[in-house]
CSV table of C-alpha atoms and ligand atoms in Angstrom, one decimal:
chain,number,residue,atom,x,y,z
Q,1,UNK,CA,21.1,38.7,39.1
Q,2,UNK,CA,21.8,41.2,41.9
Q,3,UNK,CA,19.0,41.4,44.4
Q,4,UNK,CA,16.7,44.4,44.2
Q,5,UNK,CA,18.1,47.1,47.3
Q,6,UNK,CA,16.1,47.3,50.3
Q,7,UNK,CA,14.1,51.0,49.9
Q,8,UNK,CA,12.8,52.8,53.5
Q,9,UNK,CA,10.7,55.4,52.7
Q,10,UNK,CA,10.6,58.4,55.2
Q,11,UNK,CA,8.7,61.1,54.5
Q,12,UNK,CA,7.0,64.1,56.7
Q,13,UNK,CA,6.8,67.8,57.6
Q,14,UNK,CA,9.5,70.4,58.5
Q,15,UNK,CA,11.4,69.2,62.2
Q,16,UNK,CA,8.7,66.0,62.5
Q,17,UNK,CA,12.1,64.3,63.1
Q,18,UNK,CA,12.3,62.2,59.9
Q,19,UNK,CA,15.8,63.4,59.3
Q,20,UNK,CA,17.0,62.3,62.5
Q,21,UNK,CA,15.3,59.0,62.2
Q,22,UNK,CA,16.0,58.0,59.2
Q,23,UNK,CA,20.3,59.0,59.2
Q,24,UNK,CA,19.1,56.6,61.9
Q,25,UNK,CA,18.1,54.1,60.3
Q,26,UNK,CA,20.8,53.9,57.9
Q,27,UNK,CA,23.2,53.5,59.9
Q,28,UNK,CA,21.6,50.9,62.0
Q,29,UNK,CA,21.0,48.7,59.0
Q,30,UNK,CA,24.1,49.5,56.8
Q,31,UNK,CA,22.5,51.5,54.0
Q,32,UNK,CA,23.0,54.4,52.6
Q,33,UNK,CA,21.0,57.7,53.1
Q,34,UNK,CA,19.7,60.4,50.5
Q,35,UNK,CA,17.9,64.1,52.2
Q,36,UNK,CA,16.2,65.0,49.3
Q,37,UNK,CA,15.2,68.2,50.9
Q,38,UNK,CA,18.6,69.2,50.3
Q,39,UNK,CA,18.4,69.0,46.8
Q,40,UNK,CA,15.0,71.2,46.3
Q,41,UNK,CA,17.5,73.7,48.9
Q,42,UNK,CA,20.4,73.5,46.5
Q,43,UNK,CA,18.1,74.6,43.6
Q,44,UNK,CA,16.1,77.3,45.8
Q,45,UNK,CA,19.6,79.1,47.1
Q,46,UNK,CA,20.9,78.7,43.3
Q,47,UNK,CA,18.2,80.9,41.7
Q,48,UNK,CA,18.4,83.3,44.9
Q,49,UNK,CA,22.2,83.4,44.4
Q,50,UNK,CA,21.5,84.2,40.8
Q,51,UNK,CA,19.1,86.7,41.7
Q,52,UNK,CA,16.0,85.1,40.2
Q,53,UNK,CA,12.9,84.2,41.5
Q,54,UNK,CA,11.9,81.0,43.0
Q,55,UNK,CA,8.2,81.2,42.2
Q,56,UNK,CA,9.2,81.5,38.3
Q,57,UNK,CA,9.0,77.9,37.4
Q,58,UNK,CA,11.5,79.0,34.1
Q,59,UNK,CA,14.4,80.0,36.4
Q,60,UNK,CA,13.8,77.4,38.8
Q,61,UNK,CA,13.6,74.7,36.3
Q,62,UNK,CA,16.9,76.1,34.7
Q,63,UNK,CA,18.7,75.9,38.4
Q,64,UNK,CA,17.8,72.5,38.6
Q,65,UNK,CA,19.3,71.1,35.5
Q,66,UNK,CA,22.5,73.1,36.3
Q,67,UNK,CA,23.2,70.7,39.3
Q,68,UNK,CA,25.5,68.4,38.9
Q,69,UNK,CA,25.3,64.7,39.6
Q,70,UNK,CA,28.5,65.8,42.2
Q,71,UNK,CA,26.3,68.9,43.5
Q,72,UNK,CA,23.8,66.7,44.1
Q,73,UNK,CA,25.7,64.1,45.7
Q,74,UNK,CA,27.2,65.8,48.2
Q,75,UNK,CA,25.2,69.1,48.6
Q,76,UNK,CA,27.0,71.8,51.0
Q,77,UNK,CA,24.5,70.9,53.7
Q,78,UNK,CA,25.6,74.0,56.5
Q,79,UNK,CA,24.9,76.6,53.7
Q,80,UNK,CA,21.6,75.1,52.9
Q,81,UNK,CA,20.2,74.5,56.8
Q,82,UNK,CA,19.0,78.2,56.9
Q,83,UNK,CA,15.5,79.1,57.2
Q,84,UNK,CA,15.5,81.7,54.0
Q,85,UNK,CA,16.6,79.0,51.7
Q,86,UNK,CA,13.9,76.4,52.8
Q,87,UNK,CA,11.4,79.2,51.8
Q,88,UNK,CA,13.2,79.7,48.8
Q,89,UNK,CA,13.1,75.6,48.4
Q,90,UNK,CA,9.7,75.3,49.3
Q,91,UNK,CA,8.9,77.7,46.4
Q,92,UNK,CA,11.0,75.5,43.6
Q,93,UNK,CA,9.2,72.3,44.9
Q,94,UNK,CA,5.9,73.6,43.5
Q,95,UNK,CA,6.8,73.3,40.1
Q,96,UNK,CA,6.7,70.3,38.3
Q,97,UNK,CA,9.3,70.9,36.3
Q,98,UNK,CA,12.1,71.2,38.9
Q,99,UNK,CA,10.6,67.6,40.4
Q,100,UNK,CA,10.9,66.0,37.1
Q,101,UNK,CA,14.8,67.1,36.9
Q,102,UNK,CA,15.5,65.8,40.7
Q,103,UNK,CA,13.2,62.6,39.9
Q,104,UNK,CA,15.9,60.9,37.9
Q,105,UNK,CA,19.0,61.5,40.4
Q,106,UNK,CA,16.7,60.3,43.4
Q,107,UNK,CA,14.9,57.0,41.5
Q,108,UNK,CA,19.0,56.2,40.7
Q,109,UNK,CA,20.0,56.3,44.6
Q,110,UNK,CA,17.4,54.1,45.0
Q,111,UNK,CA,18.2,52.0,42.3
Q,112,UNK,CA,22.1,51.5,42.8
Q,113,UNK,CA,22.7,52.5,46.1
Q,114,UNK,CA,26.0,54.1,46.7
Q,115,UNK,CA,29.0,52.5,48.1
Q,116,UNK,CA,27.4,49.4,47.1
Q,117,UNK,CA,25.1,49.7,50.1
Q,118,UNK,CA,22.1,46.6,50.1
Q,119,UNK,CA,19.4,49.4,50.8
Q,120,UNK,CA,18.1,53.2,50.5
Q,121,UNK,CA,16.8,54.8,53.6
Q,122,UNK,CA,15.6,58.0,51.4
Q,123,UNK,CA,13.5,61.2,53.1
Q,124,UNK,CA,11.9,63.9,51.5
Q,125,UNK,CA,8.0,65.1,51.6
Q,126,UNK,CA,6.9,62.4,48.6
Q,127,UNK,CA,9.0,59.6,48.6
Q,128,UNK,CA,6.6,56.7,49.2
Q,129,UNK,CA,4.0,58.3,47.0
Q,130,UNK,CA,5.8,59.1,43.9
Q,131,UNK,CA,9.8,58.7,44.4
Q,132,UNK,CA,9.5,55.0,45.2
Q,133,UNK,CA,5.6,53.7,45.4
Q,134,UNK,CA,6.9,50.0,45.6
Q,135,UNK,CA,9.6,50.9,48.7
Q,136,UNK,CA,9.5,47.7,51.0
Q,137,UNK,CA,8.9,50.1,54.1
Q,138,UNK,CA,7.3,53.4,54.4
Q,139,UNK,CA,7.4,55.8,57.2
Q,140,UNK,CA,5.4,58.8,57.9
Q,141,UNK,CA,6.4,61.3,60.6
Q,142,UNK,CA,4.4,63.4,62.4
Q,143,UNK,CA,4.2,66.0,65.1
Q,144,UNK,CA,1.7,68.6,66.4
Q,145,UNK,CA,3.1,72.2,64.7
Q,146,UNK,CA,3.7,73.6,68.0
Q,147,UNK,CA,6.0,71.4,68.9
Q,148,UNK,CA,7.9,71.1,65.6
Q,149,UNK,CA,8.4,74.4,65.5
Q,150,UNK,CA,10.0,74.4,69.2
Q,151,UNK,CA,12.3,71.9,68.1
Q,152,UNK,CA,13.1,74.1,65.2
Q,153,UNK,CA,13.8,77.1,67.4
Q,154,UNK,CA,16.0,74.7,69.8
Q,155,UNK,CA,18.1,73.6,66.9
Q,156,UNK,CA,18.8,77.1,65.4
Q,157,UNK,CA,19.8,78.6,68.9
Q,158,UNK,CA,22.1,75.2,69.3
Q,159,UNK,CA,23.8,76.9,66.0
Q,160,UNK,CA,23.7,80.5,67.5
Q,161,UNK,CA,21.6,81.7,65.2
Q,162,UNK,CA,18.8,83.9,66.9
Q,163,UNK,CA,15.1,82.4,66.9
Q,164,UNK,CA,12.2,83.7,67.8
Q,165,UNK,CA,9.5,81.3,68.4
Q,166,UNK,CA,6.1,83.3,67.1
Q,167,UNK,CA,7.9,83.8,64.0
Q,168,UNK,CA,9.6,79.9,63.5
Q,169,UNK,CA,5.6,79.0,64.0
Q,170,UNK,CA,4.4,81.8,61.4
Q,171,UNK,CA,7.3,80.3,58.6
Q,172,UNK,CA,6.5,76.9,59.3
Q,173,UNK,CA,2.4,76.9,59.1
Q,174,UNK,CA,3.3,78.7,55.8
Q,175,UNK,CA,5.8,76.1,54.6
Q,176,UNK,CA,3.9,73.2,55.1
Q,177,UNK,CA,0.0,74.9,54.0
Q,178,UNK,CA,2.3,75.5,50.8
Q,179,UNK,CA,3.9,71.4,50.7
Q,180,UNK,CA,0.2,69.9,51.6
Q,181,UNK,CA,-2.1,72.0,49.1
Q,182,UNK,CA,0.7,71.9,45.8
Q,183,UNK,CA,-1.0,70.3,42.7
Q,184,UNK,CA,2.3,68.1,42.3
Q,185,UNK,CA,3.4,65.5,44.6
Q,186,UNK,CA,1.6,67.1,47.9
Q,187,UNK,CA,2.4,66.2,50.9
Q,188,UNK,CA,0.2,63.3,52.3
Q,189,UNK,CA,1.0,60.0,53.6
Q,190,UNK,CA,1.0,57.3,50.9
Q,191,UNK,CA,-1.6,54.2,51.8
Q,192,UNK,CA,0.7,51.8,52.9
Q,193,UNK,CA,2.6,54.6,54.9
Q,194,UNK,CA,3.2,53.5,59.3
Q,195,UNK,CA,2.4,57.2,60.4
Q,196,UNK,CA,4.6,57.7,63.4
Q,197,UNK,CA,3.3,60.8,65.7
Q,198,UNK,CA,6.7,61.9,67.6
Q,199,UNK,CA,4.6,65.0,69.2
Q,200,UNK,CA,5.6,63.1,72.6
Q,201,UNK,CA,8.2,60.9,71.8
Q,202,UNK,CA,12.1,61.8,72.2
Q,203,UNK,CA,14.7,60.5,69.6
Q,204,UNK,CA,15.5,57.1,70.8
Q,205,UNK,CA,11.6,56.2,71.5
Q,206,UNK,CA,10.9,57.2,67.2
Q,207,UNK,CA,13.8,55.1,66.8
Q,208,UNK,CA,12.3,52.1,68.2
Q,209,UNK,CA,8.9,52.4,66.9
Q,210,UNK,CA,10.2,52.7,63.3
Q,211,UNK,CA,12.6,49.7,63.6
Q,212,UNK,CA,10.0,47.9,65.1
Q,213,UNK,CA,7.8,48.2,62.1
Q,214,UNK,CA,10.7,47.4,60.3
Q,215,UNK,CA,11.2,44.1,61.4
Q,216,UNK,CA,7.5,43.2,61.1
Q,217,UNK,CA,7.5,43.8,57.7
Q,218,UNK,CA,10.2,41.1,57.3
Q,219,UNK,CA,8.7,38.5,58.8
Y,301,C5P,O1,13.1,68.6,54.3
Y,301,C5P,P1,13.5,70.1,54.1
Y,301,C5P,O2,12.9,71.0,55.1
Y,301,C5P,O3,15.0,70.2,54.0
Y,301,C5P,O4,12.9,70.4,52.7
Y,301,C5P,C1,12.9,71.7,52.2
Y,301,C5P,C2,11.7,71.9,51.2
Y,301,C5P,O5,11.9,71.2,50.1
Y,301,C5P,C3,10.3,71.4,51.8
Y,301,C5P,O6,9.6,72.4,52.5
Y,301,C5P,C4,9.6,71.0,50.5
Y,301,C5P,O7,8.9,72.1,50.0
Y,301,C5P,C5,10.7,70.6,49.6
Y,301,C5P,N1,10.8,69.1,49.4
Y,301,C5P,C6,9.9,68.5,48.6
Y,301,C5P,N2,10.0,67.2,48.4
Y,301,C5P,C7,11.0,66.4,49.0
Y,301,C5P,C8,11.9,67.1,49.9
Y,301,C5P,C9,11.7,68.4,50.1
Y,301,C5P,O8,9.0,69.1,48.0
Y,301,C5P,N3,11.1,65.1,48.7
């Protein structure tokens, strides 16, 4: 039989610098890599687009089983990096019903890896807690708001859009009071989770520390 893929776990709040870390990752060990906030952004900008509302579980839940296995696979990422539609994806991510429809595709990357890849480096806000419990590493990322939300304004002026920081600070409190306090799959680090603070680490130095840990889990 086929051995079992390798599954990293990366999970954490808005511009903690899990996305970073764990393309990463992936790279470094050769697997593939699955942003599932991109899929709860493909369903919040679909019920926008349709002129629905994201809070109404009904139309959200309906957006979410329109995606395709293609949509889903290769989501139109510089459309979905604004700040409007991770409010509007933030609002769909409440509902259990729109988890349940993005469960199956995620549990599948993790399961059959694409490309025949030997591992899953997957990052999202609940993937060692409910996407993959039994991952063989998890990762928790964290920074102090303050500076998340600098990084945030950094990375949208980088794109020429304008930023202003009081505001990035204001969306970003919101966004993750709303992640951490939802009834389904909140955002907390699972048991087993290494929480990695990257309030005063750059890049390269998260980089390290999560590989590190890593490797001592192999041993
Ligand atoms: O990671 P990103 O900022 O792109 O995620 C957008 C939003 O999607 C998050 O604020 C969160 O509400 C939701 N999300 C989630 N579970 C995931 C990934 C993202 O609830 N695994």
């Amino acid at each position: 039989m086929a051995e079992r893929p390798v599954v990293i776990a990366v999970d954490g709040p808005a511009a903690s610098g899990k996305g970073t870390l764990a393309r990463r990752l992936a790279a470094h060990l050769g697997y593939a890599h699955l942003d599932t906030g991109l899929l709860y952004r493909a369903v919040g900008a679909a019920v926008v687009a349709g002129g629905g509302d994201p809070d109404d579980a009904g139309a959200a839940a309906g957006a979410a089983r329109a995606l395709t296995p293609a949509d889903m696979a290769a989501p139109d990422e510089a459309r979905l990096r604004t700040d409007a539609v991770a409010d509007a994806a933030g609002r769909v991510a409440a509902h259990g019903a729109v988890r349940d429809v993005l469960f199956r595709f995620q549990r599948g990357f993790a399961e059959a890896p694409p490309g025949g890849a030997k591992g899953a480096v997957i990052d999202g806000r609940d993937i060692g807690t409910v996407i993959c419990p039994d991952a063989d590493a998890k990762i928790f990322v964290e920074a102090e708001v303050g500076v998340r939300a600098e990084r945030r304004v950094k990375e949208l002026r980088e794109r020429g859009l304008d930023a202003i920081h009081a505001r990035v600070l204001q969306d970003m409190k919101a966004r993750d009071a709303r992640d951490r306090s939802r009834s389904v799959a909140p955002l907390v680090p699972a048991d087993d989770a290494f929480v990695l603070d990257t309030t005063a680490l750059d890049a390269d130095a998260a980089f390290a520390k999560a590989l590190e840990f890593i490797a001592g889990r192999n041993k």
